[in-house]
mmCIF file of C-alpha atoms and ligand atoms in Angstrom:
data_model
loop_
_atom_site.group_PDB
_atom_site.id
_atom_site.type_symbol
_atom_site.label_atom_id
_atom_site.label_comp_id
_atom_site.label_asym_id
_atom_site.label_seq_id
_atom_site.Cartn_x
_atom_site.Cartn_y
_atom_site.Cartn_z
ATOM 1 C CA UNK A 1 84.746 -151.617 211.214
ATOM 2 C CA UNK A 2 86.386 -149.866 208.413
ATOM 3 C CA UNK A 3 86.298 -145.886 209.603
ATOM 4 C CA UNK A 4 86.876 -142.951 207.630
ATOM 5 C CA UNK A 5 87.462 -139.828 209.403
ATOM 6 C CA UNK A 6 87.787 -136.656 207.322
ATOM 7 C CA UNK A 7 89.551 -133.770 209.373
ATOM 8 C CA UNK A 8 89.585 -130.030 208.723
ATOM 9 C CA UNK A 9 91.665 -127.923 210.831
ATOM 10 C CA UNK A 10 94.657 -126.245 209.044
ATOM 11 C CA UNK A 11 97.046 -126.095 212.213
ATOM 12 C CA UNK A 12 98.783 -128.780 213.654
ATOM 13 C CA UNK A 13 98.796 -127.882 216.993
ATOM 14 C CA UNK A 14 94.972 -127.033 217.109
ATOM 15 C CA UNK A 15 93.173 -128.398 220.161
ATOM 16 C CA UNK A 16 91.034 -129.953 217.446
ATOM 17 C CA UNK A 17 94.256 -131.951 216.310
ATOM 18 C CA UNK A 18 94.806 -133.347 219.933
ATOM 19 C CA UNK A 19 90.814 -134.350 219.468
ATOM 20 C CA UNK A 20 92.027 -136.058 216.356
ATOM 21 C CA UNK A 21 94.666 -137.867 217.887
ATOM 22 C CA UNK A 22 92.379 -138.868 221.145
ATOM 23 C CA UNK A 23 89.843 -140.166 219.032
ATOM 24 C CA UNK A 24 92.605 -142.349 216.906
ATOM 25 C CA UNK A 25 93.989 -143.955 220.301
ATOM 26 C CA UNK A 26 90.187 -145.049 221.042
ATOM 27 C CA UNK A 27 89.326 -146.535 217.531
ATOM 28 C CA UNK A 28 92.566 -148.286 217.492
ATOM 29 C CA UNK A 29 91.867 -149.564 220.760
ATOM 30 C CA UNK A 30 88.465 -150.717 219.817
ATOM 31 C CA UNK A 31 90.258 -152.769 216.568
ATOM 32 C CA UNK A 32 88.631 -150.835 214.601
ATOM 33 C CA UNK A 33 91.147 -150.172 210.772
ATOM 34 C CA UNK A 34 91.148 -146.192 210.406
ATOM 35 C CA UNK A 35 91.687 -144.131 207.615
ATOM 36 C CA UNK A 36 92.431 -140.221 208.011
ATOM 37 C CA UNK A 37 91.816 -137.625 205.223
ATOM 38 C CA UNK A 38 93.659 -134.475 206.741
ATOM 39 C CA UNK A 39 92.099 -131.996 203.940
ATOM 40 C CA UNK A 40 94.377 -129.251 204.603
ATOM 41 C CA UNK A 41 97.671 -131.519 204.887
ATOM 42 C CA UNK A 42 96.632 -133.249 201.678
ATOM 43 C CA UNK A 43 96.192 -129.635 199.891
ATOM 44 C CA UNK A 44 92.555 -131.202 199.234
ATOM 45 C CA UNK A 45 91.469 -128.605 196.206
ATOM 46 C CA UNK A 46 87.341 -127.742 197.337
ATOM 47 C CA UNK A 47 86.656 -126.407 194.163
ATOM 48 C CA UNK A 48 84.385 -128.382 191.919
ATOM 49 C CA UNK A 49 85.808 -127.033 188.548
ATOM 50 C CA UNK A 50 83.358 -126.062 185.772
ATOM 51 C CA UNK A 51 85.453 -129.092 183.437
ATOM 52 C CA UNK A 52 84.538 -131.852 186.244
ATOM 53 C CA UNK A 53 80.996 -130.593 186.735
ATOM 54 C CA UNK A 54 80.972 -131.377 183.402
ATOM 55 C CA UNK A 55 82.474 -134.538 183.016
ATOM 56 C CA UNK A 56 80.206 -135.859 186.000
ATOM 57 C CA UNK A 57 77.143 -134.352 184.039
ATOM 58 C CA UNK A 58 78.369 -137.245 180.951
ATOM 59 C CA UNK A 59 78.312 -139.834 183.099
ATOM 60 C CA UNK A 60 81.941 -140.091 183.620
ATOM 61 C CA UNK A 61 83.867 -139.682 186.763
ATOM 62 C CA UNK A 62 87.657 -137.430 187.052
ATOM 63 C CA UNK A 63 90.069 -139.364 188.505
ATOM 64 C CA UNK A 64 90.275 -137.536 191.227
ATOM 65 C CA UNK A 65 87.043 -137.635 192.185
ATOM 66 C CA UNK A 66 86.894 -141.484 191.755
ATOM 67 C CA UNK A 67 90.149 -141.554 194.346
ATOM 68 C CA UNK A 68 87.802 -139.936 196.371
ATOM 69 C CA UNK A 69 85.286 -141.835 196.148
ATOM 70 C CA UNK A 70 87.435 -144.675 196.185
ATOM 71 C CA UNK A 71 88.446 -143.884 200.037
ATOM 72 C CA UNK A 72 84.344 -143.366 200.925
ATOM 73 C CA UNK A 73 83.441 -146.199 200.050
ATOM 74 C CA UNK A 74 86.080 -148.063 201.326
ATOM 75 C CA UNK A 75 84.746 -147.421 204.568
ATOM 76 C CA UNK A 76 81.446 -148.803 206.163
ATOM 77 C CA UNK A 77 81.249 -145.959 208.697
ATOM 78 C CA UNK A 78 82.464 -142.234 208.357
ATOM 79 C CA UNK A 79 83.387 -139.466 211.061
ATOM 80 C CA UNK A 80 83.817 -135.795 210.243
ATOM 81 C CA UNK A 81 86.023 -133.736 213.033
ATOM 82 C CA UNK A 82 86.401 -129.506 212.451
ATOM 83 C CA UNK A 83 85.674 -126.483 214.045
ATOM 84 C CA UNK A 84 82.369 -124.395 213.172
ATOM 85 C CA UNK A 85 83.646 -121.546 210.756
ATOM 86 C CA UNK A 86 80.427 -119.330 209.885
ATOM 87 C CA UNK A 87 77.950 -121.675 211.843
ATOM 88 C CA UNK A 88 79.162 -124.364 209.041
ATOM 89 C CA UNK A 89 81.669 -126.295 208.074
ATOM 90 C CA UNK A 90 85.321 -125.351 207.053
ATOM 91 C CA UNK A 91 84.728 -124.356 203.240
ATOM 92 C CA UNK A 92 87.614 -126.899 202.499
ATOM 93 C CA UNK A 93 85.214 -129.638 203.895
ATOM 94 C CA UNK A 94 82.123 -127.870 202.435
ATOM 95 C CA UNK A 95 84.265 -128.418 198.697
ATOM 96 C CA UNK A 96 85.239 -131.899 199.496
ATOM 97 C CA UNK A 97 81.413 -132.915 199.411
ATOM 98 C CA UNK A 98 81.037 -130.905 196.514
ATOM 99 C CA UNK A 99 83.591 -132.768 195.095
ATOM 100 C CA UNK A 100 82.870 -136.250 196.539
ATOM 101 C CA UNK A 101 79.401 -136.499 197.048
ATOM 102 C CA UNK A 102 78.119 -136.396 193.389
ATOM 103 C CA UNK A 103 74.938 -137.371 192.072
ATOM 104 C CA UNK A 104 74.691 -141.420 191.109
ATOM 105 C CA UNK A 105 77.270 -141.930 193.663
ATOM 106 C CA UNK A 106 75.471 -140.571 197.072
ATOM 107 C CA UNK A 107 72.309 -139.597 196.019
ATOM 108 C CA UNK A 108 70.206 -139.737 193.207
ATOM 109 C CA UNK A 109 66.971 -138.460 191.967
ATOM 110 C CA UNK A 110 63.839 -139.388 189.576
ATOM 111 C CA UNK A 111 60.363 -139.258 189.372
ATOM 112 C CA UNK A 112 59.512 -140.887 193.010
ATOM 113 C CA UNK A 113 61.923 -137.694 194.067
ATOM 114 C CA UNK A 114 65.311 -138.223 195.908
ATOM 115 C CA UNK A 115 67.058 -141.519 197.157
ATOM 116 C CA UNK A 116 70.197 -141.388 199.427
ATOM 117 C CA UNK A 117 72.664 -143.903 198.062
ATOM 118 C CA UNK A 118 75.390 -144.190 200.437
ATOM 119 C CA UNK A 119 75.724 -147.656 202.352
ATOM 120 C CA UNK A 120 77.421 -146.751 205.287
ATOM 121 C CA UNK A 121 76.370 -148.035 208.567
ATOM 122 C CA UNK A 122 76.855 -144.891 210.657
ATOM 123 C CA UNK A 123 78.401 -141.711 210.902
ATOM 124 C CA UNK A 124 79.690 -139.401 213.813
ATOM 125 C CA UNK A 125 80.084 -135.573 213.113
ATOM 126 C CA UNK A 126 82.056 -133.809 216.110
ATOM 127 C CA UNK A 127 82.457 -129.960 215.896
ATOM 128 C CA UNK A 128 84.102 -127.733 218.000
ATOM 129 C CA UNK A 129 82.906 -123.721 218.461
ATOM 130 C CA UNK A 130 84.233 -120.993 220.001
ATOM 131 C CA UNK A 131 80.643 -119.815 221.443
ATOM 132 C CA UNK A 132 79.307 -120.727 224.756
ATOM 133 C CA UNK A 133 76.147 -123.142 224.891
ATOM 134 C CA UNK A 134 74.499 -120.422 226.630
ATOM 135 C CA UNK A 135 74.804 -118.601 223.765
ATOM 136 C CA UNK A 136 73.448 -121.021 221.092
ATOM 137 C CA UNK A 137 70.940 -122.093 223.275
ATOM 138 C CA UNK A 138 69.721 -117.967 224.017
ATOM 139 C CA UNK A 139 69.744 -117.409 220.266
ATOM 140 C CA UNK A 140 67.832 -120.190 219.528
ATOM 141 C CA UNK A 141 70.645 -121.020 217.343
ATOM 142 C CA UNK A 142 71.478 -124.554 218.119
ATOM 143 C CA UNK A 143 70.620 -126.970 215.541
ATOM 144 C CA UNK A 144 72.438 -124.562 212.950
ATOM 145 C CA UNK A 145 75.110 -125.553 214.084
ATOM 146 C CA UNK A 146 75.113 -129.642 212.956
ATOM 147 C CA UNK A 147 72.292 -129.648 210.535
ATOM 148 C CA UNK A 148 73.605 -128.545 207.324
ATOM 149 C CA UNK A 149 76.241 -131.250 207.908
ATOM 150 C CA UNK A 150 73.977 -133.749 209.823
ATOM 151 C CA UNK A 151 70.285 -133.678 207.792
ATOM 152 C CA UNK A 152 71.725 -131.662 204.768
ATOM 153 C CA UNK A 153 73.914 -133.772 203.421
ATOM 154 C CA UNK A 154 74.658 -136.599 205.486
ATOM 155 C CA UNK A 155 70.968 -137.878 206.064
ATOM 156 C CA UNK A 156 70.352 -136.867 202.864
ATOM 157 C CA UNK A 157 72.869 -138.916 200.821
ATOM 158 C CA UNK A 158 71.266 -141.991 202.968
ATOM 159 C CA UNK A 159 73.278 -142.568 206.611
ATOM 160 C CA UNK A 160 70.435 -143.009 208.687
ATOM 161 C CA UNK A 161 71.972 -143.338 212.182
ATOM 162 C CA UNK A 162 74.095 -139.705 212.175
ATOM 163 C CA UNK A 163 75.224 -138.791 215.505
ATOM 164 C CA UNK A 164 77.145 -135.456 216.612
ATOM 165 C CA UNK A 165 78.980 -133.896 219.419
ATOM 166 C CA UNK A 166 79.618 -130.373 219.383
ATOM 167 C CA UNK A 167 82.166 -129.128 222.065
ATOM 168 C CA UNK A 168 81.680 -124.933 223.062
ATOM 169 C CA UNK A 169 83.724 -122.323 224.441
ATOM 170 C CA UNK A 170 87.062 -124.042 223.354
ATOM 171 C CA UNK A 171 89.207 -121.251 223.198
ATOM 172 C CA UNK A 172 88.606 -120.561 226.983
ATOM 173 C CA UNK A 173 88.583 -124.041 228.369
ATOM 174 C CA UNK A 174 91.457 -124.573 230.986
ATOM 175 C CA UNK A 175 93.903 -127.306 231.217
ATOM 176 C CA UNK A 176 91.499 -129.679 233.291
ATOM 177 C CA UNK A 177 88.704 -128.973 231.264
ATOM 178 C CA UNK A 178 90.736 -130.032 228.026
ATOM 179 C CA UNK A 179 91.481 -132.841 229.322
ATOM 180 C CA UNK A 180 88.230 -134.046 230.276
ATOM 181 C CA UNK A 181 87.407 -133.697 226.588
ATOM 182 C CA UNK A 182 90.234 -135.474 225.425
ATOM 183 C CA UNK A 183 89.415 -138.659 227.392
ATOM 184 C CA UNK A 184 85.824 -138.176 226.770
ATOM 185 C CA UNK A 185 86.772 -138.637 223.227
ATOM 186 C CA UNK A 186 88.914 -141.362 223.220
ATOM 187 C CA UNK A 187 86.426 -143.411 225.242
ATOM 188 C CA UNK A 188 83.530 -142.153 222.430
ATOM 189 C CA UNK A 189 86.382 -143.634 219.465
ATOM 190 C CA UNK A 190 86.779 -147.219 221.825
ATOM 191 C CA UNK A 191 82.633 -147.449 221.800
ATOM 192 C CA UNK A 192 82.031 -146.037 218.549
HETATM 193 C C1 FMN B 201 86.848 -118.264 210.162
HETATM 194 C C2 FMN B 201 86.305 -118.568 211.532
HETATM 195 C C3 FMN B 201 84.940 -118.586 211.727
HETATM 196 C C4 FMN B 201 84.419 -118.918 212.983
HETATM 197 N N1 FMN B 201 83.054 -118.968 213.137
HETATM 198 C C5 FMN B 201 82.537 -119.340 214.334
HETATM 199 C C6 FMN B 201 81.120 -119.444 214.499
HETATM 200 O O1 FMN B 201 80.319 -119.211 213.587
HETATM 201 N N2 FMN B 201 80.658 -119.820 215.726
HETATM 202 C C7 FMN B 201 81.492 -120.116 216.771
HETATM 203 O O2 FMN B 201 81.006 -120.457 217.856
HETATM 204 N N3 FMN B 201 82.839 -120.046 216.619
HETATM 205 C C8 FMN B 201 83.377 -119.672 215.432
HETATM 206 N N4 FMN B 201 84.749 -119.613 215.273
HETATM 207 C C9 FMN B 201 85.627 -120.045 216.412
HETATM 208 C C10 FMN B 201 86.102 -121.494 216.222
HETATM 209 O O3 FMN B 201 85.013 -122.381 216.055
HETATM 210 C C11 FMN B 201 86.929 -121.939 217.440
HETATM 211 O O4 FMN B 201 88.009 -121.066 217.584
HETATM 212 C C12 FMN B 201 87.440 -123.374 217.261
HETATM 213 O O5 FMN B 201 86.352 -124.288 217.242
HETATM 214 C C13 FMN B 201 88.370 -123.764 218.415
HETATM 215 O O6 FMN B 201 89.037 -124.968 218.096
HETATM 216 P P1 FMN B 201 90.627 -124.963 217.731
HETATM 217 O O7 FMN B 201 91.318 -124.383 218.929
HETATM 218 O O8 FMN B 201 90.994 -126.389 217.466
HETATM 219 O O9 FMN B 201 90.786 -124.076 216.508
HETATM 220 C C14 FMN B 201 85.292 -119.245 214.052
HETATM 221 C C15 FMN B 201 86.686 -119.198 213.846
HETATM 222 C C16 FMN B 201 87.192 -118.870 212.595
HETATM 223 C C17 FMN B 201 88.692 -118.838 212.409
#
């Protein structure tokens, strides 16, 4: 398969960048061809600028954008790797489906109401938090975490089979426990 993953962490030497590079070694295993869109590396602007908004409104498409969406649909299955910010999504990533996901391209509406447009066979959203999953679990807050991500845009704009992992507590995990995470998700990249 042709995989996109988009990645949103802004350091280097996150544990979500060893994720990244687990998850690589499994895809590349599997023979799968893998793109990565580092969005902070790149210096990926999230702002969908009042001049684009309305450019897409004529029917046109930026260039940027269309690189963009060059590199989305390029792929025929899409996995999104960051760490929960605000029970959501890094704003950079929030912007880059601002940006990317425009109407005509991943969704469109008319009078039979809204249709998901994009083709792609599956996607895989893995999130990391810094809560416990007693915590989420107490406050009743769990499916905030993926859904906005997972239902609101994803299943929306079409993908029907959308999977997630989330990982909690990272800041306090110990060596071992790291570990176990990192070749849980190198096996999930070789079976993905
Ligand atoms: C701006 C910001 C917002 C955060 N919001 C949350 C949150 O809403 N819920 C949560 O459990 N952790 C939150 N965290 C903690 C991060 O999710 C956690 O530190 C990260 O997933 C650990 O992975 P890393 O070591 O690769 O950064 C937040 C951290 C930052 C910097």
């Amino acid at each position: 398969m042709k995989v996109l993953i988009v990645y949103a962490h802004p350091n280097p030497q996150s544990f979500n960048q060893f994720m990244l590079q687990s998850l690589l070694t499994g895809l590349q295993e599997a023979g799968h061809e893998v793109r990565v869109k580092d969005l902070y590396a790149e210096g990926f602007d999230p702002v969908l600028h009042a001049q684009e908004l309305e450019t897409l409104q004529t029917g046109a498409v930026p260039e940027r954008i269309q690189q963009e969406q060059d590199a989305l649909l390029w792929a025929d299955s899409l996995i999104f790797q960051y760490p929960l910010w605000w029970f959501d999504r890094p704003a950079i990533l929030k912007g880059w489906f601002d940006v990317v996901f425009t109407n005509q391209v991943a969704f469109s509406f008319n009078d039979q109401g809204v249709q998901g447009l994009l083709p792609h066979k599956k996607a895989l959203v893995m999130i990391t938090a810094g809560g416990s999953e007693g915590y989420f679990q107490d406050t009743g807050a769990m499916p905030l975490i993926h859904r906005p991500v997972t239902d609101g845009t994803l299943g929306f704009c079409g993908i029907v089979d959308v999977q997630h992992r989330i990982y909690f507590d990272v800041p306090n995990l110990n060596e071992q426990q790291r570990q176990a995470i990192l070749d849980e998700i190198t096996a999930i990249g070789r079976s993905f």
